[in-house]
Tab-separated table of C-alpha atoms in Angstrom:
chain	number	residue	atom	x	y	z
A	93	ASP	CA	0.000	0.000	0.000
A	94	THR	CA	1.704	3.153	-1.190
A	95	GLY	CA	0.724	6.474	0.271
A	96	VAL	CA	1.011	9.926	-1.193
A	97	SER	CA	4.493	10.647	-2.457
A	98	GLN	CA	6.124	13.969	-3.201
A	99	ASN	CA	9.305	14.804	-5.017
A	100	PRO	CA	11.704	16.292	-4.384
A	101	ARG	CA	11.677	16.261	-0.592
A	102	HIS	CA	13.927	19.287	-0.423
A	103	LYS	CA	14.666	22.009	-2.927
A	104	ILE	CA	17.088	24.900	-2.572
A	105	THR	CA	16.974	27.509	-5.277
A	106	LYS	CA	18.088	31.038	-5.956
A	107	ARG	CA	15.646	33.875	-6.126
A	108	GLY	CA	14.248	34.298	-9.608
A	109	GLN	CA	14.553	30.655	-10.611
A	110	ASN	CA	11.616	28.427	-11.499
A	111	VAL	CA	10.885	25.273	-9.522
A	112	THR	CA	8.483	22.386	-10.053
A	113	PHE	CA	7.218	19.906	-7.488
A	114	ARG	CA	5.461	16.637	-8.130
A	115	CYS	CA	2.786	14.834	-6.138
A	116	ASP	CA	1.636	11.270	-6.724
A	117	PRO	CA	-1.638	10.625	-4.898
A	118	ILE	CA	-3.029	7.315	-3.755
A	119	SER	CA	-4.098	5.640	-6.973
A	120	GLU	CA	-7.859	5.440	-6.472
A	121	HIS	CA	-8.186	8.954	-5.073
A	122	ASN	CA	-9.817	11.437	-7.404
A	123	ARG	CA	-9.262	14.525	-5.255
A	124	LEU	CA	-5.878	16.127	-4.843
A	125	TYR	CA	-5.063	19.146	-2.694
A	126	TRP	CA	-2.036	21.414	-2.379
A	127	TYR	CA	-1.257	23.259	0.854
A	128	ARG	CA	1.563	25.560	1.899
A	129	GLN	CA	2.966	25.599	5.404
A	130	THR	CA	5.320	28.267	6.695
A	131	LEU	CA	7.328	27.899	9.870
A	132	GLY	CA	5.227	27.994	13.014
A	133	GLN	CA	1.909	27.983	11.202
A	134	GLY	CA	-0.642	25.497	10.075
A	135	PRO	CA	-1.015	24.479	6.436
A	136	GLU	CA	-2.921	26.867	4.191
A	137	PHE	CA	-5.018	25.710	1.273
A	138	LEU	CA	-3.685	26.571	-2.173
A	139	THR	CA	-5.699	24.641	-4.742
A	140	TYR	CA	-7.463	21.390	-5.411
A	141	PHE	CA	-8.324	19.072	-8.275
A	142	GLN	CA	-11.110	16.664	-8.898
A	143	ASN	CA	-9.679	14.283	-11.436
A	144	GLU	CA	-7.952	16.544	-13.963
A	145	ALA	CA	-10.091	19.616	-13.307
A	146	GLN	CA	-8.692	22.364	-11.114
A	147	LEU	CA	-11.813	23.487	-9.296
A	148	GLU	CA	-10.570	26.100	-6.875
A	149	LYS	CA	-7.566	28.310	-6.312
A	150	SER	CA	-6.810	30.259	-3.180
A	151	ARG	CA	-5.978	33.927	-3.341
A	152	LEU	CA	-2.603	32.849	-1.917
A	153	LEU	CA	-1.834	31.410	-5.336
A	154	SER	CA	-0.351	34.331	-7.218
A	155	ASP	CA	0.126	34.420	-10.983
A	156	ARG	CA	3.595	32.958	-10.470
A	157	PHE	CA	2.074	29.698	-9.267
A	158	SER	CA	0.506	27.136	-11.555
A	159	ALA	CA	-0.710	23.645	-10.862
A	160	GLU	CA	-1.708	20.874	-13.203
A	161	ARG	CA	-3.031	17.376	-12.963
A	162	PRO	CA	-2.919	15.888	-16.423
A	163	LYS	CA	-4.951	12.704	-16.842
A	164	GLY	CA	-6.160	12.996	-13.279
A	165	SER	CA	-3.206	11.156	-11.827
A	166	PHE	CA	-0.093	12.933	-10.553
A	167	SER	CA	0.023	16.679	-10.093
A	168	THR	CA	2.711	19.303	-10.505
A	169	LEU	CA	3.047	22.649	-8.799
A	170	GLU	CA	5.297	25.171	-10.508
A	171	ILE	CA	6.540	28.409	-9.046
A	172	GLN	CA	8.025	30.880	-11.490
A	173	ARG	CA	10.483	33.625	-10.569
A	174	THR	CA	10.742	32.413	-6.983
A	175	GLU	CA	10.914	34.921	-4.145
A	176	GLN	CA	12.266	34.480	-0.635
A	177	GLY	CA	8.712	34.610	0.664
A	178	ASP	CA	7.983	31.403	-1.231
A	179	SER	CA	10.188	29.488	1.211
A	180	ALA	CA	7.856	26.997	2.869
A	181	MET	CA	6.807	23.376	3.065
A	182	TYR	CA	4.478	22.425	0.208
A	183	LEU	CA	2.148	19.624	1.176
A	184	CYS	CA	0.026	17.488	-1.102
A	185	ALA	CA	-2.965	15.465	0.046
A	186	SER	CA	-5.452	13.199	-1.647
A	187	SER	CA	-8.859	11.769	-0.853
A	188	GLN	CA	-11.466	9.610	-2.507
A	189	ARG	CA	-14.145	12.278	-2.341
A	190	GLY	CA	-14.747	15.712	-0.939
A	191	GLY	CA	-17.039	16.617	1.891
A	192	GLY	CA	-16.727	16.949	5.618
A	193	TYR	CA	-15.454	13.496	6.226
A	194	ASN	CA	-13.267	11.951	3.694
A	195	GLU	CA	-9.909	11.423	5.188
A	196	GLN	CA	-7.180	13.333	3.446
A	197	PHE	CA	-3.897	11.494	3.270
A	198	PHE	CA	-0.901	13.767	3.259
A	199	GLY	CA	2.425	13.289	1.577
A	200	PRO	CA	5.756	14.008	3.273
A	201	GLY	CA	5.967	17.462	1.723
A	202	THR	CA	8.551	19.342	-0.311
A	203	ARG	CA	10.561	21.862	1.643
A	204	LEU	CA	11.506	24.826	-0.524
A	205	THR	CA	14.274	27.235	0.441
A	206	VAL	CA	14.740	30.308	-1.714
A	207	LEU	CA	18.109	32.017	-1.221
B	187	ALA	CA	-15.540	31.331	6.147
B	188	GLN	CA	-13.986	28.880	8.549
B	189	LYS	CA	-11.568	29.548	11.357
B	190	ILE	CA	-9.673	27.340	13.769
B	191	THR	CA	-8.086	28.734	16.911
B	192	GLN	CA	-5.473	26.915	18.955
B	193	THR	CA	-4.519	29.103	21.888
B	194	GLN	CA	-1.676	27.010	23.284
B	195	PRO	CA	1.546	27.534	21.324
B	196	GLY	CA	3.374	25.053	23.545
B	197	MET	CA	2.464	22.459	26.136
B	198	PHE	CA	4.504	20.243	28.441
B	199	VAL	CA	3.356	16.977	29.964
B	200	GLN	CA	5.022	14.363	32.094
B	201	GLU	CA	5.370	10.932	30.571
B	202	LYS	CA	2.380	8.665	31.365
B	203	GLU	CA	0.130	11.587	32.256
B	204	ALA	CA	-2.837	12.860	30.241
B	205	VAL	CA	-2.858	16.168	28.374
B	206	THR	CA	-5.584	18.237	26.717
B	207	LEU	CA	-4.900	20.339	23.632
B	208	ASP	CA	-7.462	23.058	23.016
B	209	CYS	CA	-9.226	23.860	19.754
B	210	THR	CA	-12.111	26.193	19.035
B	211	TYR	CA	-13.667	26.705	15.647
B	212	ASP	CA	-16.047	28.884	13.722
B	213	THR	CA	-17.997	28.021	10.598
B	214	SER	CA	-21.235	28.789	8.814
B	215	ASP	CA	-21.452	25.257	7.429
B	216	PRO	CA	-24.335	23.304	8.957
B	217	SER	CA	-22.395	20.080	8.550
B	218	TYR	CA	-18.654	19.703	9.038
B	219	GLY	CA	-15.892	17.476	10.243
B	220	LEU	CA	-13.209	18.175	12.797
B	221	PHE	CA	-9.797	16.541	12.640
B	222	TRP	CA	-6.604	16.342	14.598
B	223	TYR	CA	-3.238	15.729	12.978
B	224	LYS	CA	0.195	15.094	14.437
B	225	GLN	CA	3.239	16.510	12.692
B	226	PRO	CA	6.575	15.212	13.963
B	227	SER	CA	9.816	16.930	13.082
B	228	SER	CA	9.991	14.891	9.872
B	229	GLY	CA	7.122	17.026	8.567
B	230	GLU	CA	4.538	14.445	7.584
B	231	MET	CA	0.955	15.087	8.694
B	232	ILE	CA	-0.399	12.053	10.505
B	233	PHE	CA	-4.172	11.753	10.905
B	234	LEU	CA	-5.194	11.031	14.495
B	235	ILE	CA	-8.928	11.357	14.986
B	236	TYR	CA	-12.129	12.629	13.379
B	237	GLN	CA	-15.403	14.012	14.788
B	238	GLY	CA	-18.467	14.684	12.673
B	239	SER	CA	-20.654	17.608	13.607
B	240	TYR	CA	-23.713	15.370	13.918
B	241	ASP	CA	-22.005	12.595	15.830
B	242	GLN	CA	-23.673	12.075	19.170
B	243	GLN	CA	-20.689	10.517	20.861
B	244	ASN	CA	-17.184	11.823	21.293
B	245	ALA	CA	-14.662	10.126	19.023
B	246	THR	CA	-11.964	7.879	20.455
B	247	GLU	CA	-8.985	6.228	18.792
B	248	GLY	CA	-6.741	4.332	21.153
B	249	ARG	CA	-5.078	6.848	23.466
B	250	TYR	CA	-6.687	9.767	21.636
B	251	SER	CA	-10.134	11.106	22.398
B	252	LEU	CA	-11.902	14.210	21.190
B	253	ASN	CA	-13.908	16.258	23.660
B	254	PHE	CA	-16.531	17.735	21.339
B	255	GLN	CA	-18.749	20.510	22.698
B	256	LYS	CA	-20.795	21.734	19.776
B	257	ALA	CA	-22.548	24.596	21.557
B	258	ARG	CA	-19.205	25.985	22.652
B	259	LYS	CA	-17.637	25.236	19.261
B	260	SER	CA	-14.752	23.403	20.811
B	261	ALA	CA	-13.035	20.166	19.847
B	262	ASN	CA	-10.259	19.492	22.316
B	263	LEU	CA	-7.872	16.568	21.889
B	264	VAL	CA	-7.109	14.460	24.935
B	265	ILE	CA	-4.036	12.245	24.879
B	266	SER	CA	-3.934	9.726	27.690
B	267	ALA	CA	-0.823	8.029	29.057
B	268	SER	CA	1.587	10.314	27.182
B	269	GLN	CA	4.647	8.737	25.621
B	270	LEU	CA	7.943	10.317	24.613
B	271	GLY	CA	7.025	9.656	20.985
B	272	ASP	CA	4.012	11.938	21.347
B	273	SER	CA	6.318	14.967	21.299
B	274	ALA	CA	5.341	16.756	18.107
B	275	MET	CA	3.253	19.568	16.667
B	276	TYR	CA	-0.510	18.980	16.805
B	277	PHE	CA	-2.960	20.630	14.438
B	278	CYS	CA	-6.701	20.948	14.690
B	279	ALA	CA	-8.479	21.217	11.335
B	280	MET	CA	-11.967	21.335	9.949
B	281	ARG	CA	-13.712	20.655	6.679
B	282	GLY	CA	-17.218	21.679	5.752
B	283	ASN	CA	-19.459	19.782	3.397
B	284	THR	CA	-20.007	22.867	1.281
B	285	ASN	CA	-16.386	23.872	0.788
B	286	ALA	CA	-15.224	21.033	-1.413
B	287	GLY	CA	-13.338	19.323	1.347
B	288	LYS	CA	-10.466	21.751	1.662
B	289	SER	CA	-9.161	21.850	5.190
B	290	THR	CA	-8.741	24.861	7.420
B	291	PHE	CA	-5.995	24.391	9.995
B	292	GLY	CA	-5.116	26.099	13.242
B	293	ASP	CA	-1.586	27.272	13.972
B	294	GLY	CA	-0.817	24.230	16.055
B	295	THR	CA	0.370	23.330	19.537
B	296	THR	CA	3.850	22.016	20.188
B	297	LEU	CA	3.654	19.200	22.715
B	298	THR	CA	6.739	18.160	24.635
B	299	VAL	CA	6.607	15.002	26.738
B	300	LYS	CA	9.087	14.988	29.604
B	301	PRO	CA	10.617	11.724	30.835
């Protein structure tokens, strides 16, 4: 039984560079969520997909951020022209359905450091 | 809009004793779920326990129990017989049935178990 996986686990980049993260959800899960967590705070919702459709984006997701989920399987989150304020842990989660109770399984996260 | 408040930035407990971590919430959703997650230093979010807003009984999962007081909008986590491995960050979160399942998290409580 494989859980949610994320790659890379750590990424160090220089300001202004582009970075891309990948999330592989649990195979039968049709919902995929991205969250961002800064030091000392709880995760904040960024965006979510149902299958391949991106249904909602948070206002936290500036124009420099883009997420895709081609074919409704894995997802990528790209940050263009990174800024130091983008330094955070990026968490991916998946679930079978939406709604109040459908357990979201989280991946280990990608920790981004922008120098 | 949904909001989770965790008023205890840090808590200490002696090994083998019980500890209560506080969580209050606010939502306009008539139906919602409340969750607690554990986040060790490795960064992965580990699901602990769930309480549905219409559940009549408080949820329990092994050493974890959720003290749910709907009228007071509180969902406190009780950990019994604390173990050294319980030292971690603990997050309270909620999901409403009308918000597509995205989670709103509190800022967490750091629990330290003393030997």
